Short mmCIF file of C-alpha atoms in Angstrom, two decimals:
data_model
loop_
_atom_site.label_atom_id
_atom_site.label_comp_id
_atom_site.label_asym_id
_atom_site.label_seq_id
_atom_site.Cartn_x
_atom_site.Cartn_y
_atom_site.Cartn_z
CA MET N 1 81.84 204.12 -52.77
CA THR N 2 79.09 205.95 -50.88
CA ASN N 3 78.51 209.58 -51.70
CA PRO N 4 79.29 211.55 -48.54
CA THR N 5 76.44 213.97 -49.23
CA SER N 6 73.82 211.22 -49.42
CA SER N 7 71.34 210.64 -46.62
CA PRO N 8 72.63 208.12 -44.04
CA ASP N 9 69.31 206.21 -44.26
CA GLY N 10 69.36 206.19 -48.06
CA HIS N 11 66.45 208.61 -48.47
CA VAL N 12 66.43 210.20 -51.94
CA ALA N 13 66.34 213.99 -51.95
CA ASP N 14 63.22 214.54 -54.07
CA ALA N 15 61.14 211.76 -52.48
CA VAL N 16 58.39 212.65 -50.02
CA LYS N 17 59.63 212.17 -46.47
CA GLY N 18 57.98 209.27 -44.67
CA ASN N 19 57.09 207.47 -47.91
CA TRP N 20 56.26 203.76 -47.73
CA VAL N 21 59.61 202.62 -49.15
CA ASP N 22 61.59 204.42 -46.45
CA THR N 23 59.26 203.37 -43.63
CA LEU N 24 57.61 200.03 -44.46
CA ALA N 25 59.63 198.17 -47.10
CA PRO N 26 62.17 195.57 -45.91
CA ALA N 27 65.58 197.22 -45.64
CA ALA N 28 67.19 194.95 -48.25
CA THR N 29 64.62 195.95 -50.89
CA ARG N 30 64.74 199.71 -50.33
CA PRO N 31 67.68 200.57 -52.61
CA PHE N 32 66.07 198.69 -55.51
CA LEU N 33 62.63 200.19 -54.89
CA ARG N 34 64.23 203.63 -54.79
CA LEU N 35 65.95 202.82 -58.09
CA SER N 36 62.48 202.09 -59.52
CA ARG N 37 61.14 205.38 -58.07
CA ALA N 38 58.63 203.45 -55.97
CA ASP N 39 59.14 206.17 -53.35
CA ARG N 40 58.04 208.75 -55.99
CA PRO N 41 54.82 207.36 -57.51
CA ILE N 42 53.96 210.37 -59.68
CA GLY N 43 55.87 208.89 -62.62
CA THR N 44 53.79 205.70 -62.54
CA TRP N 45 50.63 207.81 -62.66
CA LEU N 46 51.93 209.80 -65.61
CA LEU N 47 52.69 206.56 -67.46
CA LEU N 48 49.38 204.90 -66.54
CA LEU N 49 46.94 207.73 -67.25
CA PRO N 50 47.44 207.80 -71.06
CA CYS N 51 46.79 204.04 -71.02
CA LEU N 52 43.46 204.61 -69.28
CA TRP N 53 42.60 207.46 -71.65
CA GLY N 54 43.22 205.15 -74.59
CA LEU N 55 41.19 202.31 -73.08
CA THR N 56 38.16 204.43 -72.18
CA LEU N 57 38.09 206.24 -75.52
CA ALA N 58 38.37 202.88 -77.31
CA MET N 59 35.31 201.69 -75.38
CA LEU N 60 33.50 204.92 -76.28
CA HIS N 61 34.52 204.43 -79.91
CA ASP N 62 33.00 200.99 -80.41
CA GLN N 63 30.42 201.12 -77.60
CA SER N 64 31.38 197.61 -76.51
CA PRO N 65 32.88 197.59 -73.01
CA ARG N 66 33.51 194.06 -71.77
CA TRP N 67 34.97 192.27 -68.78
CA GLU N 68 38.26 191.81 -70.62
CA ASP N 69 38.75 195.57 -70.34
CA ALA N 70 39.08 195.22 -66.57
CA TRP N 71 42.12 193.00 -67.13
CA ILE N 72 43.52 195.45 -69.69
CA ALA N 73 43.27 198.20 -67.05
CA ILE N 74 44.87 196.02 -64.37
CA GLY N 75 47.58 194.85 -66.77
CA CYS N 76 48.32 198.44 -67.78
CA ALA N 77 48.57 199.46 -64.12
CA ALA N 78 50.97 196.65 -63.27
CA GLY N 79 52.89 197.20 -66.49
CA ALA N 80 53.15 200.93 -65.85
CA TRP N 81 54.65 200.30 -62.40
CA LEU N 82 57.09 197.72 -63.74
CA MET N 83 58.13 199.50 -66.91
CA ARG N 84 58.43 202.84 -65.19
CA GLY N 85 60.73 201.07 -62.73
CA ALA N 86 62.72 199.40 -65.50
CA GLY N 87 62.92 202.65 -67.46
CA CYS N 88 64.08 204.63 -64.44
CA THR N 89 66.66 201.95 -63.68
CA TRP N 90 67.95 202.20 -67.25
CA ASN N 91 67.97 205.99 -66.96
CA ASP N 92 70.00 205.87 -63.75
CA ILE N 93 72.47 203.38 -65.22
CA THR N 94 73.16 205.62 -68.21
CA ASP N 95 73.13 208.85 -66.15
CA ARG N 96 75.13 207.64 -63.16
CA ASP N 97 78.05 210.01 -63.80
CA PHE N 98 75.78 213.01 -64.40
CA ASP N 99 73.57 212.24 -61.38
CA GLY N 100 76.53 212.42 -59.06
CA GLN N 101 77.12 216.04 -60.13
CA VAL N 102 73.55 217.29 -59.63
CA GLU N 103 72.37 218.29 -56.16
CA ARG N 104 68.87 216.80 -56.52
CA THR N 105 70.02 213.45 -57.96
CA ARG N 106 73.29 212.64 -56.23
CA SER N 107 71.39 210.79 -53.47
CA ARG N 108 69.94 208.28 -55.96
CA PRO N 109 70.92 204.63 -55.34
CA ILE N 110 73.68 204.26 -57.95
CA PRO N 111 75.67 207.51 -57.42
CA SER N 112 75.20 207.22 -53.65
CA GLY N 113 76.57 203.65 -53.67
CA GLN N 114 73.42 201.85 -52.51
CA VAL N 115 73.21 199.71 -55.68
CA SER N 116 75.99 198.56 -58.02
CA VAL N 117 75.65 198.92 -61.78
CA ARG N 118 75.55 195.12 -62.12
CA GLY N 119 72.79 194.90 -59.53
CA ALA N 120 70.86 197.64 -61.32
CA VAL N 121 71.09 195.81 -64.66
CA LEU N 122 69.77 192.60 -63.10
CA TRP N 123 66.92 194.49 -61.40
CA MET N 124 66.02 196.19 -64.68
CA CYS N 125 65.82 192.84 -66.46
CA VAL N 126 63.63 191.30 -63.75
CA GLN N 127 61.12 194.16 -63.99
CA ALA N 128 61.08 194.13 -67.79
CA LEU N 129 60.57 190.35 -67.97
CA ILE N 130 57.61 190.42 -65.58
CA ALA N 131 56.09 193.27 -67.59
CA PHE N 132 56.61 191.24 -70.78
CA GLY N 133 54.74 188.34 -69.21
CA ILE N 134 51.76 190.63 -68.62
CA LEU N 135 51.99 192.00 -72.16
CA LEU N 136 51.71 188.46 -73.56
CA THR N 137 48.12 188.26 -72.24
CA PHE N 138 47.04 190.98 -74.72
CA ASN N 139 46.27 190.54 -78.42
CA THR N 140 49.02 190.21 -81.03
CA ASN N 141 48.96 193.81 -82.26
CA ALA N 142 49.14 195.13 -78.70
CA ILE N 143 52.08 192.82 -77.99
CA LEU N 144 53.92 194.14 -81.05
CA LEU N 145 53.28 197.72 -79.94
CA GLY N 146 54.51 196.87 -76.45
CA VAL N 147 57.78 195.50 -77.81
CA LEU N 148 58.21 198.53 -80.08
CA ALA N 149 57.83 200.78 -77.04
CA LEU N 150 61.31 199.73 -75.96
CA VAL N 151 62.82 201.94 -78.68
CA PRO N 152 61.86 205.35 -77.19
CA VAL N 153 62.52 204.00 -73.68
CA ALA N 154 66.07 203.03 -74.70
CA VAL N 155 66.78 206.31 -76.49
CA TYR N 156 65.35 208.76 -73.95
CA PRO N 157 68.28 208.85 -71.46
CA PHE N 158 70.64 209.89 -74.24
CA ALA N 159 68.38 212.56 -75.74
CA LYS N 160 69.49 215.32 -73.38
CA ARG N 161 73.03 214.88 -74.70
CA PHE N 162 72.19 215.66 -78.34
CA THR N 163 68.98 217.77 -78.37
CA TRP N 164 67.43 220.69 -76.52
CA TRP N 165 64.12 218.80 -76.71
CA PRO N 166 64.63 215.63 -74.62
CA GLN N 167 61.11 216.11 -73.28
CA VAL N 168 59.80 215.09 -76.71
CA PHE N 169 61.54 211.72 -76.34
CA LEU N 170 60.12 211.36 -72.83
CA GLY N 171 56.68 212.07 -74.28
CA LEU N 172 57.17 209.43 -76.97
CA ALA N 173 57.95 206.86 -74.27
CA PHE N 174 55.51 207.91 -71.54
CA ASN N 175 52.39 208.14 -73.72
CA TRP N 176 52.86 204.91 -75.67
CA GLY N 177 50.23 203.35 -73.45
CA ALA N 178 47.52 205.35 -75.24
CA LEU N 179 48.33 203.42 -78.42
CA LEU N 180 48.76 200.08 -76.64
CA ALA N 181 45.58 200.19 -74.53
CA TRP N 182 43.43 201.29 -77.48
CA THR N 183 44.82 198.42 -79.53
CA ALA N 184 44.42 195.95 -76.66
CA HIS N 185 40.68 196.73 -76.66
CA THR N 186 39.96 197.13 -80.39
CA GLY N 187 42.60 194.84 -81.88
CA GLN N 188 43.94 197.52 -84.18
CA LEU N 189 45.62 200.91 -84.02
CA GLU N 190 43.34 203.71 -85.26
CA ALA N 191 43.50 207.46 -85.83
CA PRO N 192 41.91 208.60 -82.53
CA ALA N 193 44.60 206.75 -80.57
CA VAL N 194 47.35 208.44 -82.59
CA VAL N 195 45.84 211.88 -81.98
CA LEU N 196 45.52 211.04 -78.28
CA TYR N 197 49.18 209.99 -78.29
CA LEU N 198 50.19 213.37 -79.73
CA ALA N 199 48.11 215.09 -77.06
CA GLY N 200 49.98 213.15 -74.39
CA ILE N 201 53.32 214.23 -75.84
CA ALA N 202 52.21 217.88 -75.65
CA TRP N 203 51.15 217.31 -72.02
CA THR N 204 54.55 215.76 -71.24
CA LEU N 205 56.29 218.80 -72.71
CA PHE N 206 54.19 220.91 -70.35
CA TYR N 207 54.83 219.06 -67.09
CA ASP N 208 58.40 217.94 -67.72
CA THR N 209 59.54 221.43 -68.68
CA ILE N 210 58.27 222.53 -65.27
CA TYR N 211 60.09 219.59 -63.67
CA ALA N 212 63.35 220.36 -65.50
CA HIS N 213 63.46 223.88 -64.08
CA GLN N 214 64.61 222.34 -60.78
CA ASP N 215 68.01 221.51 -62.31
CA THR N 216 68.79 224.28 -64.80
CA GLU N 217 71.88 225.57 -62.97
CA ASP N 218 73.46 222.14 -62.50
CA ASP N 219 72.46 221.10 -66.03
CA ALA N 220 74.19 224.16 -67.47
CA LEU N 221 77.39 223.33 -65.59
CA ILE N 222 77.58 219.75 -66.86
CA GLY N 223 76.20 220.38 -70.36
CA ILE N 224 72.78 218.70 -70.06
CA LYS N 225 70.15 220.06 -72.47
CA SER N 226 66.45 220.55 -71.70
CA THR N 227 63.46 222.60 -72.78
CA ALA N 228 63.72 224.41 -69.43
CA ARG N 229 67.18 225.68 -70.36
CA LEU N 230 66.12 226.35 -73.94
CA PHE N 231 63.07 228.44 -72.99
CA GLY N 232 64.51 230.11 -69.88
CA THR N 233 62.47 233.17 -68.90
CA ASN N 234 60.28 232.57 -71.95
CA THR N 235 58.94 229.34 -70.45
CA ALA N 236 55.40 230.53 -69.68
CA PRO N 237 54.46 231.35 -73.31
CA TRP N 238 55.76 227.95 -74.42
CA LEU N 239 53.76 226.21 -71.69
CA ARG N 240 50.62 227.99 -72.91
CA ARG N 241 51.27 226.58 -76.38
CA PHE N 242 51.65 223.08 -74.95
CA LEU N 243 48.45 223.59 -72.95
CA MET N 244 46.49 224.57 -76.07
CA ALA N 245 47.96 221.67 -78.05
CA THR N 246 47.07 219.20 -75.28
CA VAL N 247 43.48 220.40 -74.95
CA GLY N 248 42.93 220.72 -78.69
CA LEU N 249 44.35 217.32 -79.57
CA ILE N 250 42.45 215.48 -76.82
CA GLY N 251 39.30 217.22 -78.02
CA ILE N 252 39.94 216.00 -81.58
CA ALA N 253 40.63 212.47 -80.28
CA VAL N 254 37.30 212.54 -78.41
CA ILE N 255 35.40 213.67 -81.49
CA PHE N 256 37.04 211.01 -83.68
CA SER N 257 36.28 208.38 -81.04
CA ALA N 258 32.65 209.32 -80.43
CA ILE N 259 31.39 210.53 -83.78
CA ASP N 260 30.35 207.16 -85.22
CA ASP N 261 28.47 205.33 -82.46
CA ALA N 262 28.36 207.38 -79.24
CA SER N 263 25.42 209.61 -78.36
CA VAL N 264 25.61 213.39 -78.54
CA LEU N 265 25.39 213.53 -74.73
CA ALA N 266 28.32 211.11 -74.41
CA MET N 267 30.40 213.21 -76.77
CA VAL N 268 29.60 216.42 -74.88
CA LEU N 269 30.49 214.78 -71.57
CA ALA N 270 33.75 213.43 -72.95
CA LEU N 271 34.66 216.84 -74.40
CA GLY N 272 34.31 218.25 -70.90
CA GLY N 273 37.47 216.28 -70.02
CA PRO N 274 40.01 218.27 -72.04
CA TRP N 275 38.16 221.50 -71.20
CA ALA N 276 38.50 220.89 -67.44
CA MET N 277 42.04 219.59 -67.86
CA GLY N 278 42.97 222.84 -69.58
CA TRP N 279 41.76 224.88 -66.62
CA HIS N 280 43.87 222.78 -64.27
CA MET N 281 46.93 223.35 -66.45
CA ALA N 282 46.13 227.09 -66.51
CA TRP N 283 46.05 227.01 -62.69
CA GLN N 284 49.57 225.54 -62.75
CA LEU N 285 50.73 228.32 -65.03
CA ARG N 286 49.38 230.97 -62.67
CA GLY N 287 51.38 229.49 -59.79
CA LEU N 288 54.59 228.81 -61.71
CA ASP N 289 57.84 230.30 -60.44
CA ILE N 290 60.76 228.90 -62.41
CA GLU N 291 63.19 230.26 -59.79
CA ASP N 292 61.59 228.15 -57.04
CA PRO N 293 62.55 224.44 -57.37
CA ALA N 294 60.16 223.39 -54.59
CA LYS N 295 57.26 225.06 -56.38
CA CYS N 296 58.25 223.43 -59.67
CA LEU N 297 58.25 220.00 -58.00
CA GLN N 298 54.87 220.70 -56.39
CA LEU N 299 53.30 221.69 -59.71
CA PHE N 300 54.87 218.72 -61.50
CA ARG N 301 53.33 216.36 -58.95
CA ALA N 302 49.94 218.06 -59.43
CA ASN N 303 49.82 216.56 -62.92
CA ARG N 304 48.48 213.31 -61.52
CA ASP N 305 45.27 215.23 -60.88
CA THR N 306 45.55 216.94 -64.26
CA GLY N 307 45.54 213.58 -66.01
CA MET N 308 42.76 212.16 -63.83
CA ILE N 309 40.35 214.92 -64.87
CA PRO N 310 39.69 213.79 -68.46
CA LEU N 311 39.55 210.15 -67.33
CA VAL N 312 36.63 210.98 -65.02
CA PHE N 313 34.76 212.63 -67.89
CA PHE N 314 35.52 209.73 -70.27
CA CYS N 315 34.16 207.24 -67.72
CA ALA N 316 31.03 209.35 -67.25
CA ALA N 317 30.52 209.39 -71.03
CA LEU N 318 30.57 205.57 -71.04
CA LEU N 319 27.66 205.49 -68.59
CA VAL N 320 25.19 207.48 -70.68
#
């Protein structure tokens, strides 16, 4: 049954108006693409960027970039799009009753009646199977890590029902690519990748707490937990802690990656990445207004640029 408050053209409330799904995609595919958040690409970026951090730092670590790394990057990009879509589909299946009670999410395809639960399950499986096919082109250890990634993906939608820290579980799922891409290049999981993974989790706590402030009133009414509700008016000090943890941990990951074989200049350049990223996060903090959902969404989306900043520095370090 269609939600009477949903848009007559199926547009999802927090998607950018005029996005390619609503304007260019064939009509029959639009509900499924919306279910995958293809009309809201920021999530794909946030899943992909830790992969690219891990890949570039792995190349810095062993000083042996090769053509195979281009495929790892392409595979991570395609996998990020597919697994973000599969994960969001799973999230919407498990949250369908909650989503119908929240202003921002009631226009999503399942609560609005655009896609049935059965159709959503089939679509989730299609995306996951294609992603698995890509994963099989990597080395054995990377494949094992990719399969293990399904655990935090499966658990995340339920986390907000039993903990005030569901953003930690999102961080565990969204930054797994740092471990996988490092291992896809080097063949083994090493300490710098683990430190980078922890940095990504801290970054996720930063941006997703901002994101969660859009829904605090509705979440309180239906009993959904989040760091936004937990921190309340004390959010800014917590975000500063996450900022410092992100910058510090990425800096440690860079040092561990570069200390053996990279030049001093390469290390200095790479360390400029977390430094500049920290300033961008500080800019977000200065503009934060937790009472303004539109501002929170704007700052959340700005984290694509936040994550691109260290990647630019890491790539520059590979060239010296």
